[in-house]
PDB file of C-alpha atoms in Angstrom:
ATOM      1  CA  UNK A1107     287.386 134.435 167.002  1.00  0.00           C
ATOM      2  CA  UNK A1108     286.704 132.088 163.973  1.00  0.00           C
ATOM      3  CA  UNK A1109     286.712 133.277 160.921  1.00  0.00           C
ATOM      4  CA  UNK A1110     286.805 132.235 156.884  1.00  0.00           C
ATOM      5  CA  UNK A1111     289.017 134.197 154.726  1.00  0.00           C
ATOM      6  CA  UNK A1112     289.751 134.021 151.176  1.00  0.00           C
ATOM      7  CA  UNK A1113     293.349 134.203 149.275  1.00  0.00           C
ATOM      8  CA  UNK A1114     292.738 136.253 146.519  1.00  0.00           C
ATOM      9  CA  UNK A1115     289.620 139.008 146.129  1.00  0.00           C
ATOM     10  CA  UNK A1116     289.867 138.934 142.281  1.00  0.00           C
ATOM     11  CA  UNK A1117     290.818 135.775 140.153  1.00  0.00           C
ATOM     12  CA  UNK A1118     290.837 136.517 135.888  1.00  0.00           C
ATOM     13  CA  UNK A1119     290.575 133.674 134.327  1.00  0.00           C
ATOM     14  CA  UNK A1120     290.775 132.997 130.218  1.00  0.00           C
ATOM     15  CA  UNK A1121     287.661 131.068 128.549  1.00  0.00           C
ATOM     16  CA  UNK A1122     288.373 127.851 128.686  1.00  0.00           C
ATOM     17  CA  UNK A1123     290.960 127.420 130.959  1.00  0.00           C
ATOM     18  CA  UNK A1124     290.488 125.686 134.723  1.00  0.00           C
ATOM     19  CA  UNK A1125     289.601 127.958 137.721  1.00  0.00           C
ATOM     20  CA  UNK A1126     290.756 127.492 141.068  1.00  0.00           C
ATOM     21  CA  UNK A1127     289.639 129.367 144.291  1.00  0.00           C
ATOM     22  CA  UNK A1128     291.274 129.315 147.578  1.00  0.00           C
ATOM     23  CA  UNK A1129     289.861 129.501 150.881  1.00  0.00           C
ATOM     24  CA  UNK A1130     291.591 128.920 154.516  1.00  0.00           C
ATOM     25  CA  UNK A1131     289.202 128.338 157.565  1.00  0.00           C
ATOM     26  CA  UNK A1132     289.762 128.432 161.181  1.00  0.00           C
ATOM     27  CA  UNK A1133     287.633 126.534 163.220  1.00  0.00           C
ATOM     28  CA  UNK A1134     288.768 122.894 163.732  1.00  0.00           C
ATOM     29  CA  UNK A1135     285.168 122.053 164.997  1.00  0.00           C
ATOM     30  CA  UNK A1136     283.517 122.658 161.892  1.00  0.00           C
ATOM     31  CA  UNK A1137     282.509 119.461 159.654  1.00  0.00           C
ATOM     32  CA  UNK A1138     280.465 121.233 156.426  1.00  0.00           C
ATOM     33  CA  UNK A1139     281.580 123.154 154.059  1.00  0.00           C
ATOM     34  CA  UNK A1140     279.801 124.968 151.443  1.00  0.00           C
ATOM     35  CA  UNK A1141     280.533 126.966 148.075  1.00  0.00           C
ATOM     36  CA  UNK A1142     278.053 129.293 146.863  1.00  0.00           C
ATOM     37  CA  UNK A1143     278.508 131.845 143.391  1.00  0.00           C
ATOM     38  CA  UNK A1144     276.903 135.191 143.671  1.00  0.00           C
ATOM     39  CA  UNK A1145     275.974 136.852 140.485  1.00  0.00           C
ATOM     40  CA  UNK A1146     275.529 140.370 140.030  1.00  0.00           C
ATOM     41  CA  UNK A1147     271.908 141.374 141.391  1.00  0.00           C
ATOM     42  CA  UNK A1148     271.423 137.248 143.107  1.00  0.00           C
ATOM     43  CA  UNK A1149     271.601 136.129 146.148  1.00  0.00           C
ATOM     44  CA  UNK A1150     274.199 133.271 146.850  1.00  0.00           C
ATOM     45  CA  UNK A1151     273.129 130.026 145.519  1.00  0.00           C
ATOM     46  CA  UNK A1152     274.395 126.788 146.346  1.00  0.00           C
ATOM     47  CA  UNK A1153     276.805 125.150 144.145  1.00  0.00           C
ATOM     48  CA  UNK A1154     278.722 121.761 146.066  1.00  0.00           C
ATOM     49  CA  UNK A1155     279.382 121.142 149.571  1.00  0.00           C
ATOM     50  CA  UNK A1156     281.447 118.446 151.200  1.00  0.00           C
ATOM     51  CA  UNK A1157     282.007 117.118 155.251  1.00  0.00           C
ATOM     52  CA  UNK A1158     284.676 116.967 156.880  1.00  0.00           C
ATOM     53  CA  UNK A1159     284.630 113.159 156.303  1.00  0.00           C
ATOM     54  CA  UNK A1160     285.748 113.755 152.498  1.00  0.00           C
ATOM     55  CA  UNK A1161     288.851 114.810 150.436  1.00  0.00           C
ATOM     56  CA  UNK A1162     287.254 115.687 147.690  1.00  0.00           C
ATOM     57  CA  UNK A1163     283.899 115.741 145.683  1.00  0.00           C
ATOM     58  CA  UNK A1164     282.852 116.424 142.580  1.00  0.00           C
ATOM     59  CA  UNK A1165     279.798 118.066 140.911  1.00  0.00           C
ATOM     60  CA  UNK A1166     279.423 119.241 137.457  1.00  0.00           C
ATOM     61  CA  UNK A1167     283.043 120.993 136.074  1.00  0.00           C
ATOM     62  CA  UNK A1168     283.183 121.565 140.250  1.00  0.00           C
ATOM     63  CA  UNK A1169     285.571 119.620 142.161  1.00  0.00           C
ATOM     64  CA  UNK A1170     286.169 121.342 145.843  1.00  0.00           C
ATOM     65  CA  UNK A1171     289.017 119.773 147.911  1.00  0.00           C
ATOM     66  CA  UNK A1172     289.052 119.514 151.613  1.00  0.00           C
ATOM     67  CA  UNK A1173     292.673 119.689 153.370  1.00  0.00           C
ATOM     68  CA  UNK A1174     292.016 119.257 157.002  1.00  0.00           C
ATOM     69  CA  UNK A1175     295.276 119.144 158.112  1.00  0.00           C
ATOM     70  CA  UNK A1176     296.345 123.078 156.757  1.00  0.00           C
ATOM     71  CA  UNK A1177     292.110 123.738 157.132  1.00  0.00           C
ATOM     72  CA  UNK A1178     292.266 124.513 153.092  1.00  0.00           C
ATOM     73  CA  UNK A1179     289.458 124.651 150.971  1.00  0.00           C
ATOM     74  CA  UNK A1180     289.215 125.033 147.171  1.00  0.00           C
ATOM     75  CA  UNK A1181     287.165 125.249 144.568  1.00  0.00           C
ATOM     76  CA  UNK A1182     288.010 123.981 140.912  1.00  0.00           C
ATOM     77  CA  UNK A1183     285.905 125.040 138.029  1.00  0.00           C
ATOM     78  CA  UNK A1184     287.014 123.312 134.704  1.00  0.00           C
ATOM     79  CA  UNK A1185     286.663 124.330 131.352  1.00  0.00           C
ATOM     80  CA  UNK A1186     285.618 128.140 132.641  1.00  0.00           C
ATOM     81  CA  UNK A1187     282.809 129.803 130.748  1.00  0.00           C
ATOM     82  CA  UNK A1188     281.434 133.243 130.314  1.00  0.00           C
ATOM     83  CA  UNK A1189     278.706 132.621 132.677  1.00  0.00           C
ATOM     84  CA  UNK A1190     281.330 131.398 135.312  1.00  0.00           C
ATOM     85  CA  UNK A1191     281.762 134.879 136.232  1.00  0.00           C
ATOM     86  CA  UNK A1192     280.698 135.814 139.626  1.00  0.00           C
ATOM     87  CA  UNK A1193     281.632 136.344 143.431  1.00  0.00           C
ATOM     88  CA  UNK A1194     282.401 132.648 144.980  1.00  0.00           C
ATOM     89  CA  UNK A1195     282.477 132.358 148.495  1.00  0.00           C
ATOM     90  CA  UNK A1196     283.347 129.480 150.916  1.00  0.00           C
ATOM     91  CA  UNK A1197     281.414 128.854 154.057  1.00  0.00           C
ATOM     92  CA  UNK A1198     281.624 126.768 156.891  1.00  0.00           C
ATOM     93  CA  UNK A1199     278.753 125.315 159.204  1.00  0.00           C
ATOM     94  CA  UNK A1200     279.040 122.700 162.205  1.00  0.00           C
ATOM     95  CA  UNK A1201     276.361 120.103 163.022  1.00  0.00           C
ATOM     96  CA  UNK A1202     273.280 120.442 165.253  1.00  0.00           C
ATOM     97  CA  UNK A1203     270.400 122.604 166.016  1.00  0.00           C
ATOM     98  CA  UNK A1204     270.162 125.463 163.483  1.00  0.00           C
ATOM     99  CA  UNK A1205     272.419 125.652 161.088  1.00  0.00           C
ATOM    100  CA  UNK A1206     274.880 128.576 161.528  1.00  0.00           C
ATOM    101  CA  UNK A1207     276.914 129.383 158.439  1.00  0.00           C
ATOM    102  CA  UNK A1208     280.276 131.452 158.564  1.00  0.00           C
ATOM    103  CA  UNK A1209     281.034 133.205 155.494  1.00  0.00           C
ATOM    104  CA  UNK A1210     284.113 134.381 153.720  1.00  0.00           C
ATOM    105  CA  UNK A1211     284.519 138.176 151.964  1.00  0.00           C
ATOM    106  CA  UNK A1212     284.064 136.428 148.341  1.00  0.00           C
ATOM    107  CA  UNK A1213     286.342 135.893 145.525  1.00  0.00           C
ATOM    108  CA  UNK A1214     285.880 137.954 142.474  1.00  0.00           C
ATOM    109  CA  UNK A1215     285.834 135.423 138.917  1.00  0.00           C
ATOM    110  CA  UNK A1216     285.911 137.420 135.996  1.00  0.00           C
ATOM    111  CA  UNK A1217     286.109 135.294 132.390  1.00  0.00           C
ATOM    112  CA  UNK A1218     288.251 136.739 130.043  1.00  0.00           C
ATOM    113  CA  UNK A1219     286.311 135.563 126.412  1.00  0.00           C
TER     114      UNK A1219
ATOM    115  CA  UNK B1002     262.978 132.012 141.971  1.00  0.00           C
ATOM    116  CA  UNK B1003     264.920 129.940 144.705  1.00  0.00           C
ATOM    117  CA  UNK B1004     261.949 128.657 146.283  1.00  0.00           C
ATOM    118  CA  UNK B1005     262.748 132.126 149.033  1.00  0.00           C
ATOM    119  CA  UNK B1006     261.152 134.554 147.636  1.00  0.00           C
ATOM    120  CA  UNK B1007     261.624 138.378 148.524  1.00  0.00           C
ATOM    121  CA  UNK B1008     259.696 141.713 148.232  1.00  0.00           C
ATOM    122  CA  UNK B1009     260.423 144.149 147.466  1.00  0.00           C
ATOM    123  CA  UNK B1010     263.633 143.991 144.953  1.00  0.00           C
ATOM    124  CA  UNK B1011     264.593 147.752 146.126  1.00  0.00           C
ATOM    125  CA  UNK B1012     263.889 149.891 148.843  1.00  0.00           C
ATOM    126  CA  UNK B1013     264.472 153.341 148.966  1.00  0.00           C
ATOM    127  CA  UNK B1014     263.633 155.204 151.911  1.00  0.00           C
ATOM    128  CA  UNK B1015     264.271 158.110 154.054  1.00  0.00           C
ATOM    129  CA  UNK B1016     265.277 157.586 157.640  1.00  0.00           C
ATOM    130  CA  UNK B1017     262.445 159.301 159.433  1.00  0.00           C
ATOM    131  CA  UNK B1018     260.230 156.599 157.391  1.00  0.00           C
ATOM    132  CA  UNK B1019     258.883 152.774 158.387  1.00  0.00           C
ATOM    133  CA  UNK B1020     259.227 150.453 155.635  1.00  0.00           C
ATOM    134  CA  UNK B1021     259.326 146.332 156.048  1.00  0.00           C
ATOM    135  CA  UNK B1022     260.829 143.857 153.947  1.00  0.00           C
ATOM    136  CA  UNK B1023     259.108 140.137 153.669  1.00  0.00           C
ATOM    137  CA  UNK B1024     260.381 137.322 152.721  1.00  0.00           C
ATOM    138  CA  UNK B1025     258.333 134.244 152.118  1.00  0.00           C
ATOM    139  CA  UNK B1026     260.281 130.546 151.395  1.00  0.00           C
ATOM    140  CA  UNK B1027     258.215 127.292 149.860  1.00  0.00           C
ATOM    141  CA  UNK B1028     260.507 124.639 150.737  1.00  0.00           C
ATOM    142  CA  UNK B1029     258.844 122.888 153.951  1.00  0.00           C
ATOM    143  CA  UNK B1030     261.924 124.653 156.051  1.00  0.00           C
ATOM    144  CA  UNK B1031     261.714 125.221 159.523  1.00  0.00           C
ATOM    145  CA  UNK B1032     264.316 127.837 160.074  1.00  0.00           C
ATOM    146  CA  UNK B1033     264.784 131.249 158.395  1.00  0.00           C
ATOM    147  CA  UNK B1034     267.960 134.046 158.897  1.00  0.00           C
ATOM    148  CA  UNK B1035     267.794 137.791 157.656  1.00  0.00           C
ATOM    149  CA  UNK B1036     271.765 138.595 156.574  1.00  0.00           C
ATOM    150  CA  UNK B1037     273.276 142.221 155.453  1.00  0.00           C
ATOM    151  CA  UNK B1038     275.265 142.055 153.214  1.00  0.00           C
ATOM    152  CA  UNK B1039     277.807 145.491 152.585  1.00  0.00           C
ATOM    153  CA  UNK B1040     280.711 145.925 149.675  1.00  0.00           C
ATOM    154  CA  UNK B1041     283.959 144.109 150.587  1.00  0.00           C
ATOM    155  CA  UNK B1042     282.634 142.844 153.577  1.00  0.00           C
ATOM    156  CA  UNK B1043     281.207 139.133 154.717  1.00  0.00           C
ATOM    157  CA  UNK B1044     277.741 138.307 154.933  1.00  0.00           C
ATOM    158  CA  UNK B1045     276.346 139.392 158.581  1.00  0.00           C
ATOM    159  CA  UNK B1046     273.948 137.131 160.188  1.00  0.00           C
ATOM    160  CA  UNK B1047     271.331 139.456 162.202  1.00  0.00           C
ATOM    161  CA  UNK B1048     268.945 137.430 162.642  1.00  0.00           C
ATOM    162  CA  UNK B1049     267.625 133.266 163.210  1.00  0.00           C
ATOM    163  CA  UNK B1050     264.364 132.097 163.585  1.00  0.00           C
ATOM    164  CA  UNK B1051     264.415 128.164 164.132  1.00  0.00           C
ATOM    165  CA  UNK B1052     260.754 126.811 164.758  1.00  0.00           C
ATOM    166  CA  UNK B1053     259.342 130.346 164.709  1.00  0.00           C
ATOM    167  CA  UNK B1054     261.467 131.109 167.672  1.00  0.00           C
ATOM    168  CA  UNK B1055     263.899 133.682 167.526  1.00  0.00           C
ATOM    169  CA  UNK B1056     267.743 132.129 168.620  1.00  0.00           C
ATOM    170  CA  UNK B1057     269.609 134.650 167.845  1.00  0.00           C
ATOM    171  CA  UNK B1058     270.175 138.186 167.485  1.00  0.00           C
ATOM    172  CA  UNK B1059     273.576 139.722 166.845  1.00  0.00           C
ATOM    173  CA  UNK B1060     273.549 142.828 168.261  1.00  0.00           C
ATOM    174  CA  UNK B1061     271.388 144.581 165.996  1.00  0.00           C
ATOM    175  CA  UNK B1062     269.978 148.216 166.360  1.00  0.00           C
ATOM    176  CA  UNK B1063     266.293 148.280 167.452  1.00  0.00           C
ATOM    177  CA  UNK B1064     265.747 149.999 164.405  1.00  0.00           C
ATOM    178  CA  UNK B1065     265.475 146.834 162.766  1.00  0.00           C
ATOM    179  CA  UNK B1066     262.864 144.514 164.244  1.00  0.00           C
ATOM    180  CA  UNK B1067     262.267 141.196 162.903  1.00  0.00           C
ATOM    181  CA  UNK B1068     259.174 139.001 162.703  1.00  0.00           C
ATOM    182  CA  UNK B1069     258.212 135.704 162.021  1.00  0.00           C
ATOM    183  CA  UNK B1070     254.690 134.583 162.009  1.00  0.00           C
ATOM    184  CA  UNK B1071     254.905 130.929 160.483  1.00  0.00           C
ATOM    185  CA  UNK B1072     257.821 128.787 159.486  1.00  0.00           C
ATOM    186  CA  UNK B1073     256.974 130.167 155.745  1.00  0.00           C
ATOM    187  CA  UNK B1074     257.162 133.869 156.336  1.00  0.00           C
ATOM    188  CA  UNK B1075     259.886 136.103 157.649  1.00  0.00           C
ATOM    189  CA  UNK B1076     259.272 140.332 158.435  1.00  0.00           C
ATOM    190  CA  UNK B1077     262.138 142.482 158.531  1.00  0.00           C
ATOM    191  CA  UNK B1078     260.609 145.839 159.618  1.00  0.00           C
ATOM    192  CA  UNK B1079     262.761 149.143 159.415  1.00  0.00           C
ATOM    193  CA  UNK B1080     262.631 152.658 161.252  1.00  0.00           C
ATOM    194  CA  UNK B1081     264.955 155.507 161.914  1.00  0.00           C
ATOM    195  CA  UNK B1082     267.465 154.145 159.576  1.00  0.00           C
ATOM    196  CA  UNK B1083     270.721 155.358 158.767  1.00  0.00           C
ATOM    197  CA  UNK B1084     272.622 156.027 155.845  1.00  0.00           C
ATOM    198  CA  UNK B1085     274.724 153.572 156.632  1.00  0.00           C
ATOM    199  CA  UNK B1086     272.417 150.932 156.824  1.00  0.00           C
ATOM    200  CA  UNK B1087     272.210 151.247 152.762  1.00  0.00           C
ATOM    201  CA  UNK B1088     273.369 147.308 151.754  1.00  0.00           C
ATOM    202  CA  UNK B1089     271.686 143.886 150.797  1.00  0.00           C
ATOM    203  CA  UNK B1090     269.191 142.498 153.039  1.00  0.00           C
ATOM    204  CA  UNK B1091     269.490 138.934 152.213  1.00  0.00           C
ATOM    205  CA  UNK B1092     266.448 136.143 153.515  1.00  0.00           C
ATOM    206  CA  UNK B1093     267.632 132.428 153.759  1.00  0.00           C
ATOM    207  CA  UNK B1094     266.147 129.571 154.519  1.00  0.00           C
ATOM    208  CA  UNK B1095     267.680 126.153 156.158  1.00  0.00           C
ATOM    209  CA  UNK B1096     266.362 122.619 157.469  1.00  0.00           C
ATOM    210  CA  UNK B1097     267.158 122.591 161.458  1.00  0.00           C
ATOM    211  CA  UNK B1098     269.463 119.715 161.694  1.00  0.00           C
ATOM    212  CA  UNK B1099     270.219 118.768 158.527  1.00  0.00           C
ATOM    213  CA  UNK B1100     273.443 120.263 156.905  1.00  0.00           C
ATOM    214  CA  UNK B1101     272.655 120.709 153.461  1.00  0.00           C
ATOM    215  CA  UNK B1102     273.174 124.687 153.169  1.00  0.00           C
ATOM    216  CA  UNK B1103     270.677 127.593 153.104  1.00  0.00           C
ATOM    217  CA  UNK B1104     268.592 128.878 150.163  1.00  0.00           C
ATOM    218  CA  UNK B1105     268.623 132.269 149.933  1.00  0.00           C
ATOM    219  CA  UNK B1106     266.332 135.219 148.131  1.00  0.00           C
ATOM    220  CA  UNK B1107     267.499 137.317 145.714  1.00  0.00           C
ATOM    221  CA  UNK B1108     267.504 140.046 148.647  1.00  0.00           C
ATOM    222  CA  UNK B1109     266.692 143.813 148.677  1.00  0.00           C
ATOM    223  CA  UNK B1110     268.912 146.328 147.549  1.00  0.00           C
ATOM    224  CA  UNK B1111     268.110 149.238 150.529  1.00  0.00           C
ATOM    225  CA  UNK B1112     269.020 152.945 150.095  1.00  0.00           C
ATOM    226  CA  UNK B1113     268.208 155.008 152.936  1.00  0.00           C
ATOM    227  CA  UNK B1114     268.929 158.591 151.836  1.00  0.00           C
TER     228      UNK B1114
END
């Protein structure tokens, strides 16, 4: 079946320095892609996304990058702060009718101050 | 608040009781999705309601029954539970058609003992 997986569960990162979270996807067909951070007692919230038409886009201190060709996304958080710290997942979605999200375990960030 | 708004925050309940969970969303969406969400594991869609019309239901026990009497509101109502039915109940809401992710609720945190 498809699925979304993750690379690492836990990422510790020092204050400061630039974050980067992996995530590998399966299904060719899908053409949106979504990050969303997870703090403790939240639901997910949105943070960027980017279609399958892009490389790369970039939000505040979030860049994610879109390989098609190795289906790789990432997520790059620069200059990583305290309140950084949460569980990031990746998601994918394809076009049309309702839109059905596949989700990824998570990725741990903890901030080191 | 998210503009998806969820009641209550926690739920504890024993499994001979009926309890429901609502979820209410204020941003002009026309499709909402009830998740679970369990430690170390990815979110699980149980339920979609695009246009008030349920579209899909992944094999979820009858014990939970969902309900959706406008595009605003979304009813999640519980029986018989079992322990292991404990997790995150997570509400989100999308725009059918349009890929620009799901807002979700800040769930509720269910404990059937």
């Amino acid at each position: 079946g498809e699925s979304v997986g993750l690379h690492l569960p836990t990422l510790s990162v020092q204050e400061g320095d630039n974050s980067i979270i992996n995530c590998a996807y399966s299904n060719s067909a899908s053409d949106y892609f979504i990050w969303y951070k997870q703090e403790s007692g939240k639901g997910p919230q949105f943070i960027i996304d980017i279609r399958s038409n892009m490389d790369k886009r970039q939000g505040q201190r979030v860049t994610v990058l879109l390989n098609k060709t190795v289906k790789h996304l990432s997520l790059q958080i620069a200059a990583t702060q305290p309140g950084d710290s949460a569980v990031y997942f990746c998601a994918e979605s394809d076009s049309g009718g309702y839109q059905k999200v596949t989700f990824g375990t998570g990725t741990k960030l903890q901030v080191i101050p | 608040e998210t503009g998806v708004t969820q009641t209550p925050r926690h739920l504890v309940m024993g499994m001979t009781n009926k309890k429901s969970l609502k979820c209410e969303q204020h941003l002009g969406h026309n499709a909402m999705y009830w998740y679970k969400q369990s430690a170390k594991k990815p979110l699980e869609l149980m339920f979609v309601y695009s246009l008030e019309e349920r579209v899909e239901n992944n094999s979820v026990p009858s014990r939970f029954s969902p309900e959706c009497p406008n595009s605003s509101h979304l009813f999640l109502h519980l029986h018989t539970l079992q322990p292991e039915d404990s997790a995150l109940y997570l509400c989100a809401s999308s725009q059918e058609r349009q890929n620009y992710g799901y807002t979700f609720g800040s769930g509720t945190r269910l404990t059937v003992v």
